[in-house]
Amino acid sequence: MNTKVSALRRIVISALSAVFVIALVLALTLSGAGSAARADSGRYDVTSTVRNISPGVNETEYYTNTTANDDQVVSYAITVDLSQSTIIAGYKDYDTSGSWGMQTVREQAAAAESARGVNVVAAVNGDFYNMGTGQPTGVLVMNGQVVNNAAGRNYFAILKDGTAVIRTGSLQGDEAEAIGGALMLISDGEIAVVGNDSYYTTKQPRTAVGITADGQVVIVVADGRQAPTSSGYTYIELAEKMLELGCVDAINLDGGGSTTYLAQYSCTDELVLANTPSDGQERSVSSSLLV
């Protein structure tokens, strides 16, 4: 009797194992055919956790890794529906006079809330900047006022009609909010990063902003310099992540120790540090993007 039970048990276990393998293969095949689980670089979304921040603002926390399971990265994608929320540019003390300085993203968010009477529910670092003075490298437009104008660079803007754009070159006068960026990651639905030298392949903490085909804004923050917990993204990997998230245009913002992401999660009233800055604490930076 025991021999028959054992044999039956082995048959059942073998059958269940076969079903599991088939299901796993189908899942990987389907996810690979879509856009959510595997990037061209071979990175996989090991886990993804969605959190509601506020109406129209959601965060997805990703743990990604390679097929060899030897290069974990922790990243966050904040998706903003501009029909329910908007994005503004921040600066030290919400100062629009061009008096340069630096301040943490948290302090910039608090200053914007006081000056504009808004509730900031998500905030990230913005443009590259002069680390001696705090002057942003690219453009800065706050509440329709041009604070810094740097022709020729890429920039992200919320226009006066409420829509989002990514442009290159001079301001066009229809920008309500704008911050500069550096490398173009996605252009017209295609990866725009070209190059294989160390500038493109070094893994770092990264911050980026993009726009989807239906006009939503996607902000991505990746922790780095903290292997094995999170090594960071190369520019190629960052571009692939933005493309995976549906962006048709995207630019790279300041990264490294400046990369900071704060969130005020649903049913709370306080901005909390959501990512893990590589400095071990929040750095004073130049501009910021505030949702």
Coordinates of C-alpha atoms in Angstrom, one line a residue:
M1 CA 0.0 0.0 0.0
N2 CA 2.8 2.4 0.9
T3 CA 4.7 1.6 -2.3
K4 CA 1.6 2.4 -4.3
V5 CA 1.1 5.7 -2.5
S6 CA 4.7 6.7 -3.0
A7 CA 4.5 5.9 -6.7
L8 CA 1.3 7.9 -7.0
R9 CA 2.9 10.8 -5.1
R10 CA 5.9 10.8 -7.5
I11 CA 3.5 10.8 -10.5
V12 CA 1.6 13.8 -9.1
I13 CA 4.8 15.7 -8.3
S14 CA 6.2 15.1 -11.7
A15 CA 2.9 16.3 -13.3
L16 CA 2.8 19.4 -11.2
S17 CA 6.5 20.1 -12.0
A18 CA 5.8 19.8 -15.7
V19 CA 2.8 22.2 -15.4
F20 CA 5.0 24.7 -13.5
V21 CA 7.8 24.6 -16.1
I22 CA 5.3 25.1 -19.0
A23 CA 3.6 28.0 -17.1
L24 CA 7.0 29.6 -16.4
V25 CA 8.1 29.3 -20.1
L26 CA 4.8 30.7 -21.3
A27 CA 5.0 33.6 -18.8
L28 CA 8.6 34.5 -19.9
T29 CA 7.6 34.1 -23.5
L30 CA 4.6 36.4 -23.2
S31 CA 6.4 39.0 -21.1
G32 CA 9.3 39.0 -23.5
A33 CA 7.0 39.6 -26.3
G34 CA 5.5 42.6 -24.5
S35 CA 7.3 45.5 -22.9
A36 CA 7.1 45.0 -19.2
A37 CA 9.5 42.3 -18.2
R38 CA 12.6 42.2 -20.3
A39 CA 14.8 44.9 -21.8
D40 CA 17.1 44.4 -24.8
S41 CA 20.2 44.4 -22.5
G42 CA 18.9 41.2 -20.9
R43 CA 17.8 42.8 -17.7
Y44 CA 14.6 41.4 -16.1
D45 CA 12.1 42.9 -13.7
V46 CA 12.5 40.5 -10.8
T47 CA 9.8 42.3 -8.8
S48 CA 7.6 45.3 -9.3
T49 CA 5.6 46.9 -6.5
V50 CA 2.9 49.5 -7.3
R51 CA 2.0 52.2 -4.7
N52 CA -0.6 54.9 -5.0
I53 CA 0.7 58.3 -4.2
S54 CA -2.3 60.5 -5.1
P55 CA -5.0 60.6 -7.8
G56 CA -3.1 60.3 -11.1
V57 CA 0.3 59.8 -9.5
N58 CA 1.6 56.3 -9.0
E59 CA 5.0 54.8 -8.1
T60 CA 6.3 51.4 -9.3
E61 CA 9.4 50.1 -7.4
Y62 CA 11.5 47.8 -9.5
Y63 CA 14.1 45.2 -8.6
T64 CA 15.9 44.3 -11.9
N65 CA 18.7 41.9 -12.5
T66 CA 20.6 40.2 -15.3
T67 CA 20.0 36.7 -16.5
A68 CA 23.2 35.8 -14.6
N69 CA 21.6 37.2 -11.4
D70 CA 24.8 39.2 -10.7
D71 CA 23.8 42.9 -11.1
Q72 CA 20.8 44.0 -9.1
V73 CA 19.4 47.5 -9.5
V74 CA 16.6 49.2 -7.5
S75 CA 14.7 51.8 -9.3
Y76 CA 11.4 53.8 -9.1
A77 CA 9.1 54.9 -11.9
I78 CA 6.7 57.7 -11.0
T79 CA 3.9 58.1 -13.5
V80 CA 2.0 61.4 -13.6
D81 CA -1.4 61.9 -15.3
L82 CA -1.4 65.6 -16.1
S83 CA -5.2 65.8 -16.2
Q84 CA -5.2 65.2 -12.4
S85 CA -1.8 66.6 -11.2
T86 CA 0.9 68.9 -12.6
I87 CA 4.6 69.3 -12.3
I88 CA 6.5 72.5 -11.3
A89 CA 10.2 73.4 -11.1
G90 CA 11.7 74.1 -7.8
Y91 CA 14.7 76.0 -6.6
K92 CA 16.4 77.2 -3.3
D93 CA 13.8 79.1 -1.2
Y94 CA 11.6 79.1 -4.4
D95 CA 13.8 82.1 -5.4
T96 CA 13.1 83.3 -9.0
S97 CA 15.5 86.3 -8.8
G98 CA 18.6 84.4 -10.2
S99 CA 20.3 84.6 -6.8
W100 CA 22.0 81.2 -7.0
G101 CA 22.3 78.7 -4.2
M102 CA 21.7 75.1 -3.3
Q103 CA 19.2 73.3 -1.1
T104 CA 17.9 69.8 -0.6
V105 CA 15.0 68.6 -2.6
R106 CA 13.0 68.3 0.6
E107 CA 13.7 72.0 1.4
Q108 CA 12.8 73.1 -2.1
A109 CA 9.5 71.2 -2.0
A110 CA 8.6 72.9 1.3
A111 CA 9.5 76.3 -0.1
A112 CA 7.4 75.7 -3.2
E113 CA 4.4 74.6 -1.1
S114 CA 4.7 77.9 0.9
A115 CA 5.2 80.1 -2.2
R116 CA 2.7 78.5 -4.5
G117 CA 0.1 77.1 -2.1
V118 CA 0.4 73.6 -3.6
N119 CA 0.8 70.2 -2.1
V120 CA 3.9 68.4 -3.3
V121 CA 3.4 64.7 -3.4
A122 CA 6.6 63.6 -5.2
A123 CA 9.9 65.3 -5.7
V124 CA 13.2 64.6 -7.5
N125 CA 16.4 66.4 -8.2
G126 CA 16.6 68.3 -11.4
D127 CA 19.3 69.7 -13.7
F128 CA 23.1 69.5 -13.6
Y129 CA 24.7 72.6 -12.0
N130 CA 27.7 74.6 -11.0
M131 CA 28.6 73.0 -7.7
G132 CA 30.3 76.2 -6.5
T133 CA 27.4 78.5 -7.1
G134 CA 24.3 76.3 -7.6
Q135 CA 23.5 77.9 -11.0
P136 CA 21.8 75.3 -13.2
T137 CA 23.5 74.3 -16.4
G138 CA 20.4 74.5 -18.5
V139 CA 17.2 76.4 -18.5
L140 CA 15.0 77.1 -15.5
V141 CA 11.5 78.5 -15.7
M142 CA 9.3 78.8 -12.6
N143 CA 5.7 79.8 -12.8
G144 CA 6.2 81.4 -16.2
Q145 CA 9.3 83.4 -15.2
V146 CA 12.6 82.7 -17.0
V147 CA 15.2 82.3 -14.2
N148 CA 18.0 80.8 -16.3
N149 CA 18.2 80.7 -20.1
A150 CA 20.9 78.4 -21.6
A151 CA 20.3 77.9 -25.3
G152 CA 21.3 74.7 -27.1
R153 CA 20.6 72.2 -24.3
N154 CA 17.8 69.7 -23.9
Y155 CA 15.0 70.6 -21.5
F156 CA 11.8 69.3 -20.1
A157 CA 8.8 71.7 -19.8
I158 CA 5.2 72.0 -18.8
L159 CA 3.6 74.4 -21.2
K160 CA 1.1 77.0 -20.4
D161 CA -1.7 74.8 -21.8
G162 CA -0.7 72.1 -19.2
T163 CA 0.9 69.6 -21.6
A164 CA 4.5 68.3 -21.3
V165 CA 7.3 68.5 -23.9
I166 CA 10.9 67.8 -24.3
R167 CA 12.8 70.2 -26.5
T168 CA 16.3 71.1 -27.6
G169 CA 17.5 74.6 -28.0
S170 CA 16.1 78.0 -27.0
L171 CA 13.0 78.6 -24.9
Q172 CA 10.0 79.3 -27.1
G173 CA 8.0 81.5 -24.7
D174 CA 5.1 79.1 -24.0
E175 CA 6.8 77.3 -21.1
A176 CA 5.1 77.6 -17.7
E177 CA 7.8 75.4 -16.0
A178 CA 11.1 74.1 -17.3
I179 CA 14.3 72.5 -16.2
G180 CA 17.3 71.5 -18.3
G181 CA 18.7 68.1 -18.8
A182 CA 21.7 66.5 -20.5
L183 CA 21.7 63.4 -22.7
M184 CA 18.6 62.7 -24.8
L185 CA 17.7 59.1 -23.9
I186 CA 14.6 58.5 -26.1
S187 CA 13.6 60.5 -29.2
D188 CA 10.5 59.8 -31.3
G189 CA 10.1 56.4 -29.7
E190 CA 13.7 55.3 -30.4
I191 CA 16.7 55.0 -28.1
A192 CA 18.9 58.0 -28.8
V193 CA 22.0 57.0 -26.8
V194 CA 24.9 56.3 -29.1
G195 CA 28.3 55.3 -27.9
N196 CA 30.1 52.5 -26.0
D197 CA 32.9 54.4 -24.1
S198 CA 32.9 54.7 -20.3
Y199 CA 30.7 57.8 -20.4
Y200 CA 27.8 55.6 -21.6
T201 CA 28.7 52.4 -19.9
T202 CA 29.5 53.5 -16.3
K203 CA 26.8 52.3 -13.8
Q204 CA 25.6 55.2 -11.7
P205 CA 22.6 56.5 -9.7
R206 CA 20.4 58.1 -12.3
T207 CA 17.4 60.4 -12.6
A208 CA 15.4 60.9 -15.8
V209 CA 12.1 62.3 -17.1
G210 CA 10.1 61.2 -20.1
I211 CA 6.8 61.6 -21.8
T212 CA 4.5 58.8 -23.1
A213 CA 2.6 58.7 -26.3
D214 CA -0.6 59.7 -24.5
G215 CA 1.0 62.6 -22.7
Q216 CA 1.8 61.2 -19.3
V217 CA 5.0 62.0 -17.6
V218 CA 7.3 59.3 -16.3
I219 CA 10.1 60.1 -13.9
V220 CA 12.7 57.3 -13.2
V221 CA 15.1 57.2 -10.3
A222 CA 17.7 54.4 -10.0
D223 CA 19.9 53.9 -6.9
G224 CA 23.5 53.1 -7.6
R225 CA 27.0 52.8 -6.1
Q226 CA 25.6 50.4 -3.6
A227 CA 26.3 46.9 -5.0
P228 CA 25.2 44.3 -4.5
T229 CA 21.9 46.0 -3.4
S230 CA 21.9 48.4 -6.3
S231 CA 24.7 49.0 -8.8
G232 CA 23.0 51.7 -10.9
Y233 CA 22.1 52.0 -14.5
T234 CA 24.3 52.8 -17.6
Y235 CA 22.8 55.3 -19.9
I236 CA 21.8 52.5 -22.3
E237 CA 20.0 50.6 -19.5
L238 CA 18.3 53.8 -18.4
A239 CA 17.1 54.5 -21.9
E240 CA 15.9 50.9 -22.2
K241 CA 13.9 51.3 -19.0
M242 CA 12.3 54.5 -20.2
L243 CA 11.4 52.9 -23.5
E244 CA 10.0 49.9 -21.6
L245 CA 7.8 52.3 -19.6
G246 CA 6.3 53.7 -22.8
C247 CA 8.3 56.9 -23.2
V248 CA 8.5 58.4 -26.7
D249 CA 10.9 61.1 -25.5
A250 CA 13.1 61.2 -22.5
I251 CA 16.1 63.0 -21.1
N252 CA 18.7 62.3 -18.4
L253 CA 18.8 64.7 -15.4
D254 CA 21.5 65.1 -12.9
G255 CA 22.5 61.8 -11.1
G256 CA 25.2 60.4 -8.9
G257 CA 25.0 61.7 -5.3
S258 CA 22.3 64.2 -6.4
T259 CA 19.8 61.5 -7.3
T260 CA 17.0 62.0 -4.7
Y261 CA 13.3 60.9 -4.7
L262 CA 10.8 61.8 -2.0
A263 CA 7.1 60.8 -1.9
Q264 CA 4.0 61.6 0.1
Y265 CA 2.2 58.3 -0.1
S266 CA -1.6 58.0 -0.1
C267 CA -3.2 58.7 3.3
T268 CA -0.1 60.4 4.7
D269 CA 0.8 64.1 5.0
E270 CA 4.6 64.0 5.0
L271 CA 7.2 63.7 2.2
V272 CA 9.5 60.7 3.0
L273 CA 12.8 59.8 1.4
A274 CA 11.8 56.9 -0.9
N275 CA 15.2 56.0 -2.5
T276 CA 18.6 55.6 -1.0
P277 CA 21.0 58.4 -2.1
S278 CA 24.5 57.2 -2.6
D279 CA 25.9 59.9 -0.3
G280 CA 24.0 58.3 2.5
Q281 CA 22.0 61.4 3.0
E282 CA 20.1 64.0 0.9
R283 CA 22.4 66.3 -1.0
S284 CA 21.9 70.0 -1.5
V285 CA 21.3 70.5 -5.2
S286 CA 20.3 73.1 -7.8
S287 CA 16.8 72.7 -9.3
S288 CA 14.1 70.1 -8.7
L289 CA 11.0 68.6 -10.3
L290 CA 8.0 68.7 -8.0
V291 CA 4.7 66.8 -8.6

